[in-house]
Short mmCIF file of C-alpha atoms in Angstrom, two decimals:
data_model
loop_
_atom_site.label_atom_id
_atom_site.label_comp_id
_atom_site.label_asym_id
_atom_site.label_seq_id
_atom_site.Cartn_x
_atom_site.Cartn_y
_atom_site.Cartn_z
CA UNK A 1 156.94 170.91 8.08
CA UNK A 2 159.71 172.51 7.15
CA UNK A 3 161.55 171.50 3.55
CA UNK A 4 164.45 172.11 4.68
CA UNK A 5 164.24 169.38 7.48
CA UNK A 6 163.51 166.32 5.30
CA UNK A 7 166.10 167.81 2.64
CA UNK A 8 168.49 166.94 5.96
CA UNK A 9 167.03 163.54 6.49
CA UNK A 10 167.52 162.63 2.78
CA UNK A 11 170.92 163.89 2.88
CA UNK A 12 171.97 162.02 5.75
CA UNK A 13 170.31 158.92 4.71
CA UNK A 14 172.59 159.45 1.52
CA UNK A 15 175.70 159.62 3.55
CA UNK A 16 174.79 156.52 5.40
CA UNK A 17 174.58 154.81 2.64
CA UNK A 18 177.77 155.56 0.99
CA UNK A 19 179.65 154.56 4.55
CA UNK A 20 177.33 151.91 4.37
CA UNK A 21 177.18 152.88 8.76
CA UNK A 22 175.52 155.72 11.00
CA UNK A 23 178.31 158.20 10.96
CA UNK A 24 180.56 157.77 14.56
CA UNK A 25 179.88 161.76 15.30
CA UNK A 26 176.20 160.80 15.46
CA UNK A 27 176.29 157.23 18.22
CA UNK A 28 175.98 159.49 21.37
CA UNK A 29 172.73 161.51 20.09
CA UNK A 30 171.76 157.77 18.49
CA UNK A 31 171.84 156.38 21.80
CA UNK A 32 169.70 159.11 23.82
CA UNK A 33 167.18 159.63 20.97
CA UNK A 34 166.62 155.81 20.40
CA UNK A 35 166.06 154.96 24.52
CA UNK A 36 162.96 157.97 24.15
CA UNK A 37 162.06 156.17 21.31
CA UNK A 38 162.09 152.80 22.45
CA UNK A 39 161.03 153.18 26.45
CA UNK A 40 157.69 152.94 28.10
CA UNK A 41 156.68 156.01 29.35
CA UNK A 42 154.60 155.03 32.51
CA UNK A 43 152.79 157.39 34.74
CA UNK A 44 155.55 158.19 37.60
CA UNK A 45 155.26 157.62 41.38
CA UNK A 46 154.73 160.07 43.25
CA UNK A 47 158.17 161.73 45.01
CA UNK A 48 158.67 163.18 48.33
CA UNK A 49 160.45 166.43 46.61
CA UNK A 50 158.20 167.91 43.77
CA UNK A 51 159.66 167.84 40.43
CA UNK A 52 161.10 170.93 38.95
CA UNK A 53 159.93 173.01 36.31
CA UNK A 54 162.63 171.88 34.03
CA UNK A 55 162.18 167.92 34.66
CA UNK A 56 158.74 168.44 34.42
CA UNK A 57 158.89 170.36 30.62
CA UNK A 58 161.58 168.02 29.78
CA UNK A 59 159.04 164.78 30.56
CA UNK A 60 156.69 166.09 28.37
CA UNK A 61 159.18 167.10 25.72
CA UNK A 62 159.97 163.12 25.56
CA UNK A 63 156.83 161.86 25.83
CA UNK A 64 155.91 163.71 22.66
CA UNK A 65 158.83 162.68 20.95
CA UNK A 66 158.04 159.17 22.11
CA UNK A 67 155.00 159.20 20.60
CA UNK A 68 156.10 161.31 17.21
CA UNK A 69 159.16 158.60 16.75
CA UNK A 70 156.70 155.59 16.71
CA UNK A 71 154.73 157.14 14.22
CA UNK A 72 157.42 157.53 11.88
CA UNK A 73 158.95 154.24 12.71
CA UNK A 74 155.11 152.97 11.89
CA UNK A 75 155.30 155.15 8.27
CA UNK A 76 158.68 154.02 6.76
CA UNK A 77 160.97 151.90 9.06
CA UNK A 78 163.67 153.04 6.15
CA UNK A 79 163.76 156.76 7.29
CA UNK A 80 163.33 156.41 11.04
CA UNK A 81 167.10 156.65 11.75
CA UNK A 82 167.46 159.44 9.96
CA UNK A 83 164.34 161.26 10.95
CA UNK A 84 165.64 160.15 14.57
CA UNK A 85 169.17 162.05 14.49
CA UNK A 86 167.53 165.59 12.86
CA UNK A 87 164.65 165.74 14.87
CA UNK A 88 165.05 167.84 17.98
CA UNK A 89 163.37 165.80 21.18
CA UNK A 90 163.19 169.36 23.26
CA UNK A 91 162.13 171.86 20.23
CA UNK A 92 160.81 170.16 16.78
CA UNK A 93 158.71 167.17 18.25
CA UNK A 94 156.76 169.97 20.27
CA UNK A 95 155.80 171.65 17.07
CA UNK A 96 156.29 169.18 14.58
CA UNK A 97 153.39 168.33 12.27
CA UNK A 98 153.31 164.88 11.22
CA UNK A 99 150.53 165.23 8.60
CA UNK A 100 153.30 167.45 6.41
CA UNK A 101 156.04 164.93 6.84
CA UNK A 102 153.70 162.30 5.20
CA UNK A 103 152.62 164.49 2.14
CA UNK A 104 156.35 165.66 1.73
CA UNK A 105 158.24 161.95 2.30
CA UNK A 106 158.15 161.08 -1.26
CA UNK A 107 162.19 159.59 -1.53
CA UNK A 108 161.27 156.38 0.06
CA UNK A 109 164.70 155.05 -0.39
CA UNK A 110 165.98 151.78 1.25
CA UNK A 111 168.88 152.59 4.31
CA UNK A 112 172.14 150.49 4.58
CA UNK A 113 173.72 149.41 7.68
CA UNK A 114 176.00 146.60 8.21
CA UNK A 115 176.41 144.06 10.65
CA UNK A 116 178.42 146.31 13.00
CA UNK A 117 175.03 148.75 13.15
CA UNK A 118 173.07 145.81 14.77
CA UNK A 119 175.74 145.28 16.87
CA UNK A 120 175.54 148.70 18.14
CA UNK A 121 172.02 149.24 18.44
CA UNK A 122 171.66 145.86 20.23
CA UNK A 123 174.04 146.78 22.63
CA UNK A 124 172.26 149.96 23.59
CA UNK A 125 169.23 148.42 23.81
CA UNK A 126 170.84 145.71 25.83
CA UNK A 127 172.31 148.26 28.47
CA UNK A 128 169.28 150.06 28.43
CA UNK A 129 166.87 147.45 28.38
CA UNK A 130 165.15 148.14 25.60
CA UNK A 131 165.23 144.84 23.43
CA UNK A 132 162.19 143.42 24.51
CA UNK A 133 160.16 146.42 23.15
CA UNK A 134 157.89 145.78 20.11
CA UNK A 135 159.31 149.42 18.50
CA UNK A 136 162.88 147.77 18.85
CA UNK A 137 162.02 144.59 17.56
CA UNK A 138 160.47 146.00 14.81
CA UNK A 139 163.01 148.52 13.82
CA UNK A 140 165.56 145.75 13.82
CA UNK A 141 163.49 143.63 11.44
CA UNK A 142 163.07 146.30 9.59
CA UNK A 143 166.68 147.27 8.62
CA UNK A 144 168.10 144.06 9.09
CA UNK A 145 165.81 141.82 7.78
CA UNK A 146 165.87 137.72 8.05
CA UNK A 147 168.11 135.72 5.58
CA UNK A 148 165.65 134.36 3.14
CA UNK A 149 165.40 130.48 3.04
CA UNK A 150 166.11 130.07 -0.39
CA UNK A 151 170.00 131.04 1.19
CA UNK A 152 170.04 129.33 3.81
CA UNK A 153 169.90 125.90 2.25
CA UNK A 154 173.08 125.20 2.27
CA UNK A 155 173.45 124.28 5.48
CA UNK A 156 177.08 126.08 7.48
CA UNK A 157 180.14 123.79 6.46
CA UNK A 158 180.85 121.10 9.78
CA UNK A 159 184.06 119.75 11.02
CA UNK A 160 185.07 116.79 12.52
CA UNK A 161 187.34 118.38 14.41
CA UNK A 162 184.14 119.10 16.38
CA UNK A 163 183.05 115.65 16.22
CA UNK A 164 183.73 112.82 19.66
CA UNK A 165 187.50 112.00 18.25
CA UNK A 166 189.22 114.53 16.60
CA UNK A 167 193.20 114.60 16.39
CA UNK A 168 194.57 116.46 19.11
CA UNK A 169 197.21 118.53 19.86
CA UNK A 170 198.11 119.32 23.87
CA UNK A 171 200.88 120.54 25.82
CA UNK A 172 202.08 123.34 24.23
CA UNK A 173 205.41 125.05 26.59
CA UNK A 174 204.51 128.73 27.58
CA UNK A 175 207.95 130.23 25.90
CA UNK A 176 206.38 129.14 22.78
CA UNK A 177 202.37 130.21 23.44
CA UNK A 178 203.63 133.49 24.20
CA UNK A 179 205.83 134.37 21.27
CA UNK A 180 202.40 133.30 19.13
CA UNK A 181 200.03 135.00 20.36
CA UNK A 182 199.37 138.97 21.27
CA UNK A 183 200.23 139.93 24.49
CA UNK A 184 196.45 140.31 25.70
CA UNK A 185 195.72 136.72 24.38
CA UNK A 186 198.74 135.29 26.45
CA UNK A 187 197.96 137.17 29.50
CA UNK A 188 193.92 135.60 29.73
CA UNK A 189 196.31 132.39 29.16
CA UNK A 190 198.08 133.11 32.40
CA UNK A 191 195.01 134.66 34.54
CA UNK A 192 192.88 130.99 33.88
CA UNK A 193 192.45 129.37 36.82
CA UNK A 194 194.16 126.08 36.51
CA UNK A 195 197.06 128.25 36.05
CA UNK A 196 197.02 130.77 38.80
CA UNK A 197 196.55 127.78 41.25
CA UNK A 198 199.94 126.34 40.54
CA UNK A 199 202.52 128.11 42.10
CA UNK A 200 205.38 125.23 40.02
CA UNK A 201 204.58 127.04 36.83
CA UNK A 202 207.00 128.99 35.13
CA UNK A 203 208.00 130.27 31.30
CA UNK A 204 209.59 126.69 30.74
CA UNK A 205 207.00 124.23 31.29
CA UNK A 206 204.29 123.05 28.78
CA UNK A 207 200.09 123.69 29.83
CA UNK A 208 196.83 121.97 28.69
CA UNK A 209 195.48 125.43 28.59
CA UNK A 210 196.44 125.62 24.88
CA UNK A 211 194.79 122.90 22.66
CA UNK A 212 194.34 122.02 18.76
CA UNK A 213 191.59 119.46 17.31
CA UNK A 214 192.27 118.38 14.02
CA UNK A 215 189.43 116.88 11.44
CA UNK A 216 189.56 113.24 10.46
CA UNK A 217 188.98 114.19 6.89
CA UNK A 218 191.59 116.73 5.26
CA UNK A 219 191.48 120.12 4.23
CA UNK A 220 187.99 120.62 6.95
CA UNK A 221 188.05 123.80 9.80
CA UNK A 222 190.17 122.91 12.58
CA UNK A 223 189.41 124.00 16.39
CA UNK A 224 192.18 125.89 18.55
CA UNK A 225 190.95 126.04 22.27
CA UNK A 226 192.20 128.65 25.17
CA UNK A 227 191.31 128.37 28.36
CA UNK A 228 191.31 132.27 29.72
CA UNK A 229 190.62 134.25 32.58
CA UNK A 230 189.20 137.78 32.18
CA UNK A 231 186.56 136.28 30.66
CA UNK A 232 184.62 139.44 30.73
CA UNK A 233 186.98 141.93 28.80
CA UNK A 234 186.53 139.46 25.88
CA UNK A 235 182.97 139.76 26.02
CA UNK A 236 182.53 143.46 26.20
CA UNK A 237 185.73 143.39 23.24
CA UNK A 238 184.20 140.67 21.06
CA UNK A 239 180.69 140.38 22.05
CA UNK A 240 179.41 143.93 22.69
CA UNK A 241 176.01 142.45 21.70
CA UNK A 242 176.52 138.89 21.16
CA UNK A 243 174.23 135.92 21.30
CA UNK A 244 174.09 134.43 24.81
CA UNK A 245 173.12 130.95 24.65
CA UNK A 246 172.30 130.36 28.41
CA UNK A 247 172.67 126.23 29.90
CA UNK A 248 169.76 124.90 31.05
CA UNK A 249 168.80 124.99 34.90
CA UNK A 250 170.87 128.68 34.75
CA UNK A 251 168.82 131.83 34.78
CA UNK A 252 171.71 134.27 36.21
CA UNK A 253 173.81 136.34 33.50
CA UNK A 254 177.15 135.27 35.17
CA UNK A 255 175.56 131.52 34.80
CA UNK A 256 177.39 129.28 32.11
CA UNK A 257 176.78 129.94 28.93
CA UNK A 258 178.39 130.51 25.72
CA UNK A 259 178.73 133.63 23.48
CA UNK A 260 178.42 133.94 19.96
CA UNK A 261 178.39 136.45 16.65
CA UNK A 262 181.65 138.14 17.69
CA UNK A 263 182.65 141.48 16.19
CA UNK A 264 185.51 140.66 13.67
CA UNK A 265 186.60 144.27 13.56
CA UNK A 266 187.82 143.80 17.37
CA UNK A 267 188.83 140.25 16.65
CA UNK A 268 191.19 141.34 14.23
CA UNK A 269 192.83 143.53 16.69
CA UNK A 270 192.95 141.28 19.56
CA UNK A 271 194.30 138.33 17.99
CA UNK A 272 196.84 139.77 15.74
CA UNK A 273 196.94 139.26 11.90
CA UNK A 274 198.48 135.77 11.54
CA UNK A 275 195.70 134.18 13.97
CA UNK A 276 193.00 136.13 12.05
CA UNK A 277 193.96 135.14 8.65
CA UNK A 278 193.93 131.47 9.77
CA UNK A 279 190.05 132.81 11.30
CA UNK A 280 188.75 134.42 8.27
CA UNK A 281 189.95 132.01 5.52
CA UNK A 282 188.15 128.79 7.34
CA UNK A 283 185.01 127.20 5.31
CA UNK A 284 182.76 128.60 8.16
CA UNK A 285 184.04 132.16 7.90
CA UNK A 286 184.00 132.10 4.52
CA UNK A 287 180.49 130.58 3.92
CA UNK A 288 179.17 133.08 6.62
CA UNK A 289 180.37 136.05 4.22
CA UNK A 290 179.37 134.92 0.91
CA UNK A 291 176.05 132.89 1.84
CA UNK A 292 174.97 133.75 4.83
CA UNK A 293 175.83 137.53 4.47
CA UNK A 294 177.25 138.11 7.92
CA UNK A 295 179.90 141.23 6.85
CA UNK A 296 180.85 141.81 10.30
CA UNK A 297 180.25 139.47 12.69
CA UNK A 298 181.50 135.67 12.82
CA UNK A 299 180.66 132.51 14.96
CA UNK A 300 184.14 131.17 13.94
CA UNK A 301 184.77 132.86 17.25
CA UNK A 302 182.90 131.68 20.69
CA UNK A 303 183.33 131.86 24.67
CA UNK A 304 182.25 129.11 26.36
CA UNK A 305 181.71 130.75 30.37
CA UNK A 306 182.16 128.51 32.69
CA UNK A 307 182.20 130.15 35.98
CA UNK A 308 179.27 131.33 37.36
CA UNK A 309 180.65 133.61 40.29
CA UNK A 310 183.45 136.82 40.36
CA UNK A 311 186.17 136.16 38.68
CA UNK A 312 184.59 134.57 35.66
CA UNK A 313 186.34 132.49 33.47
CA UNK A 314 186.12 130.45 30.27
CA UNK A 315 187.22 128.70 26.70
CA UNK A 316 187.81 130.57 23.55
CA UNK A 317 187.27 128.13 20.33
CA UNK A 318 188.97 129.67 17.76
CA UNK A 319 188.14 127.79 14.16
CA UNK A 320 190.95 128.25 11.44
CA UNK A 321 191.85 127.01 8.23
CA UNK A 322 193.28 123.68 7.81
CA UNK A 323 196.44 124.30 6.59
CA UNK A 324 196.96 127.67 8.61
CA UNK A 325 195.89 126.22 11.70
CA UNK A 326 198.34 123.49 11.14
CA UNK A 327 201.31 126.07 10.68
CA UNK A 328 200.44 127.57 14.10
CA UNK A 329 200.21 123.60 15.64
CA UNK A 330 203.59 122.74 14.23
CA UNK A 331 205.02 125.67 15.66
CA UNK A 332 202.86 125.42 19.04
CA UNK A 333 203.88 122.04 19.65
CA UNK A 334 206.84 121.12 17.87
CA UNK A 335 205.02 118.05 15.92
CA UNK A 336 208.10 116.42 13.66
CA UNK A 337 205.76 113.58 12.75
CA UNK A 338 202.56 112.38 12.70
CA UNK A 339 203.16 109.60 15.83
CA UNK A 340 203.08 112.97 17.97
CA UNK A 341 199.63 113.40 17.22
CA UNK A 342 196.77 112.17 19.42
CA UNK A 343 193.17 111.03 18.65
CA UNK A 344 191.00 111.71 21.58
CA UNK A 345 188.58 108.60 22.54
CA UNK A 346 186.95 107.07 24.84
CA UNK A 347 190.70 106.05 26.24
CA UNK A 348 192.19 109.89 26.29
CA UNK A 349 193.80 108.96 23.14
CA UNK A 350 195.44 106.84 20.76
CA UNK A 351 198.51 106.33 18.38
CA UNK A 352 197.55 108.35 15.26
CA UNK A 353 200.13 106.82 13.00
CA UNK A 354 198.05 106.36 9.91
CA UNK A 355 197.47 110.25 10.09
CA UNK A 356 199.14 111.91 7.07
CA UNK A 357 199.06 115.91 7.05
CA UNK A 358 200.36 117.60 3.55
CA UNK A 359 203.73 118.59 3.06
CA UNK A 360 203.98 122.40 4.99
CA UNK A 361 205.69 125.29 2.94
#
């Protein structure tokens, strides 16, 4: 093998590392390498039109660099990445001799990715379906290995905001929801379906769509809840490869479900500064980055989808920081006291006038 062609690996492996991410020039050639990589190649049926020269050369090219990929993936998991973006499907994996590579790979250095890596190469292998695959699964285990218990046990900070009766905020007026959120959020407002259907709407009246739980015990996450349309430009946005937790009795991908482990790059852009800050200073945000080690990605975000037919629709829960979220309530709903509030029971609510927020600044 030639020197020079690990020297290349190393030295990309380096750069990763310092950008702690697989360089953005690199995601196209990622993408076609790692679906060779990852696919079964079956014998194929038999067409009416004989296969070209070309197709047929460019087959076999693959199937070699199939099988040379797996090896290496099977030698160091650490290295495959690298090995995968140098190594020429059409040319090297031909010629390539594998027996070199393993007396020459002595720098068997560790590779760093971050959260938004997984994301990516879960949402190729996702559109490509190729997560099932053992070579998948076992590169992702690889480079993004399971949190050990010993971190996990402290268990993710709860809320009783989440909890049967929570105080509630509700009827916030559209002039207002508009000025506070971006333009993008307040047009999924408009597009939700209990909104579309009423033709008496306009700028000046107040909509359910727009909610706020609050926690029973100060200073816990609370929960702000929109009710959107274009459902699925959020997902492809926030949840390129998101966890899908499907209800039972569904088996359909437009079933209902909800989404989780949203991007918080894209969240930060969607929802504006003010409504992020109030996102990534809650308990849960902040226990996901400095226990749980999620950089990147966030469940302080989810979609609950309720439709399960064209167009689909859904609730974004949004959980913020008490006293943030609480700025963005008084100024959603114009609360001058605590009588306003509500405490949602068994009875749709009740007085709350033993409720006592802190003094806002």
């Amino acid at each position: 093998m030639a020197p020079h062609r690990l020297a290349c690996m190393y030295k990309l492996r380096d750069r990763i590392n310092q950008l702690d991410s697989i360089p953005t020039t690199y995601r196209n050639l990622l993408e076609h390498r790692l679906v060779i990589a990852c696919s079964e190649f079956k014998r194929q049926d038999r067409g009416e039109e004989v296969r070209s020269t070309r197709e047929i050369r460019t087959r076999h090219a693959e199937k070699r660099a199939h099988k040379l990929y797996l090896d290496v993936l099977d030698e160091d998991p650490q290295i495959f990445i690298p090995f995968l973006l140098i190594v020429n499907t059409n040319t090297a994996c031909v010629k390539y001799n594998l027996e070199l590579f393993r007396q020459h790979h002595e720098q068997r250095a560790k590779i760093r990715l971050g959260d938004a890596d997984k994301v990516i190469l879960e949402d190729i292998a996702r559109r490509h379906r190729i997560r099932g695959s053992i070579a998948f699964q076992k590169l992702i285990q690889a480079l993004f290995p399971a949190i050990p218990r010993t971190a996990m046990a402290v268990e993710s900070p709860t809320t009783t905001a989440d909890g049967p009766k929570p105080w509630r905020f509700n009827g916030a007026p559209l002039e207002v929801v508009r000025s506070q959120f971006a333009v993008g959020v307040f047009e999924a407002i408009c597009k939700a379906p209990a909104r579309c259907g009423n033709d008496q709407f306009s700028i000046r009246t107040t909509t359910g769509l727009v909610r706020m739980d609050f926690p029973s015990v100060d200073k816990e996450d609370c929960i702000l809840w929109l009710d959107i349309g274009d459902v699925d430009l959020f997902e492809k946005v926030l949840f390129p490869a998101g966890c899908r937790i499907q209800e039972s009795g569904y088996n359909s991908s437009d079933g209902p479900c909800s989404l989780q482990r949203a991007c918080c790059a894209a969240a930060a852009l969607i929802f504006g500064s003010q409504l992020y800050e109030a996102i990534d200073t809650s308990r849960l945000r902040t226990w996901e980055r400095d226990t749980a080690g999620l950089a990147d990605t966030t469940d302080c975000i989810m979609i609950e989808v309720h439709a399960t037919h064209e167009p689909r629709y859904g609730t974004l829960r949004l959980r913020l920081e008490f006293l943030r979220g609480l700025r963005i309530a008084q100024r959603l709903f114009a609360i001058p006291n605590a009588s306003d509030i509500q405490a949602n029971n068994d009875d749709n609510g009740i007085a709350a006038a033993h409720f006592h927020f802190p003094r806002i600044r």
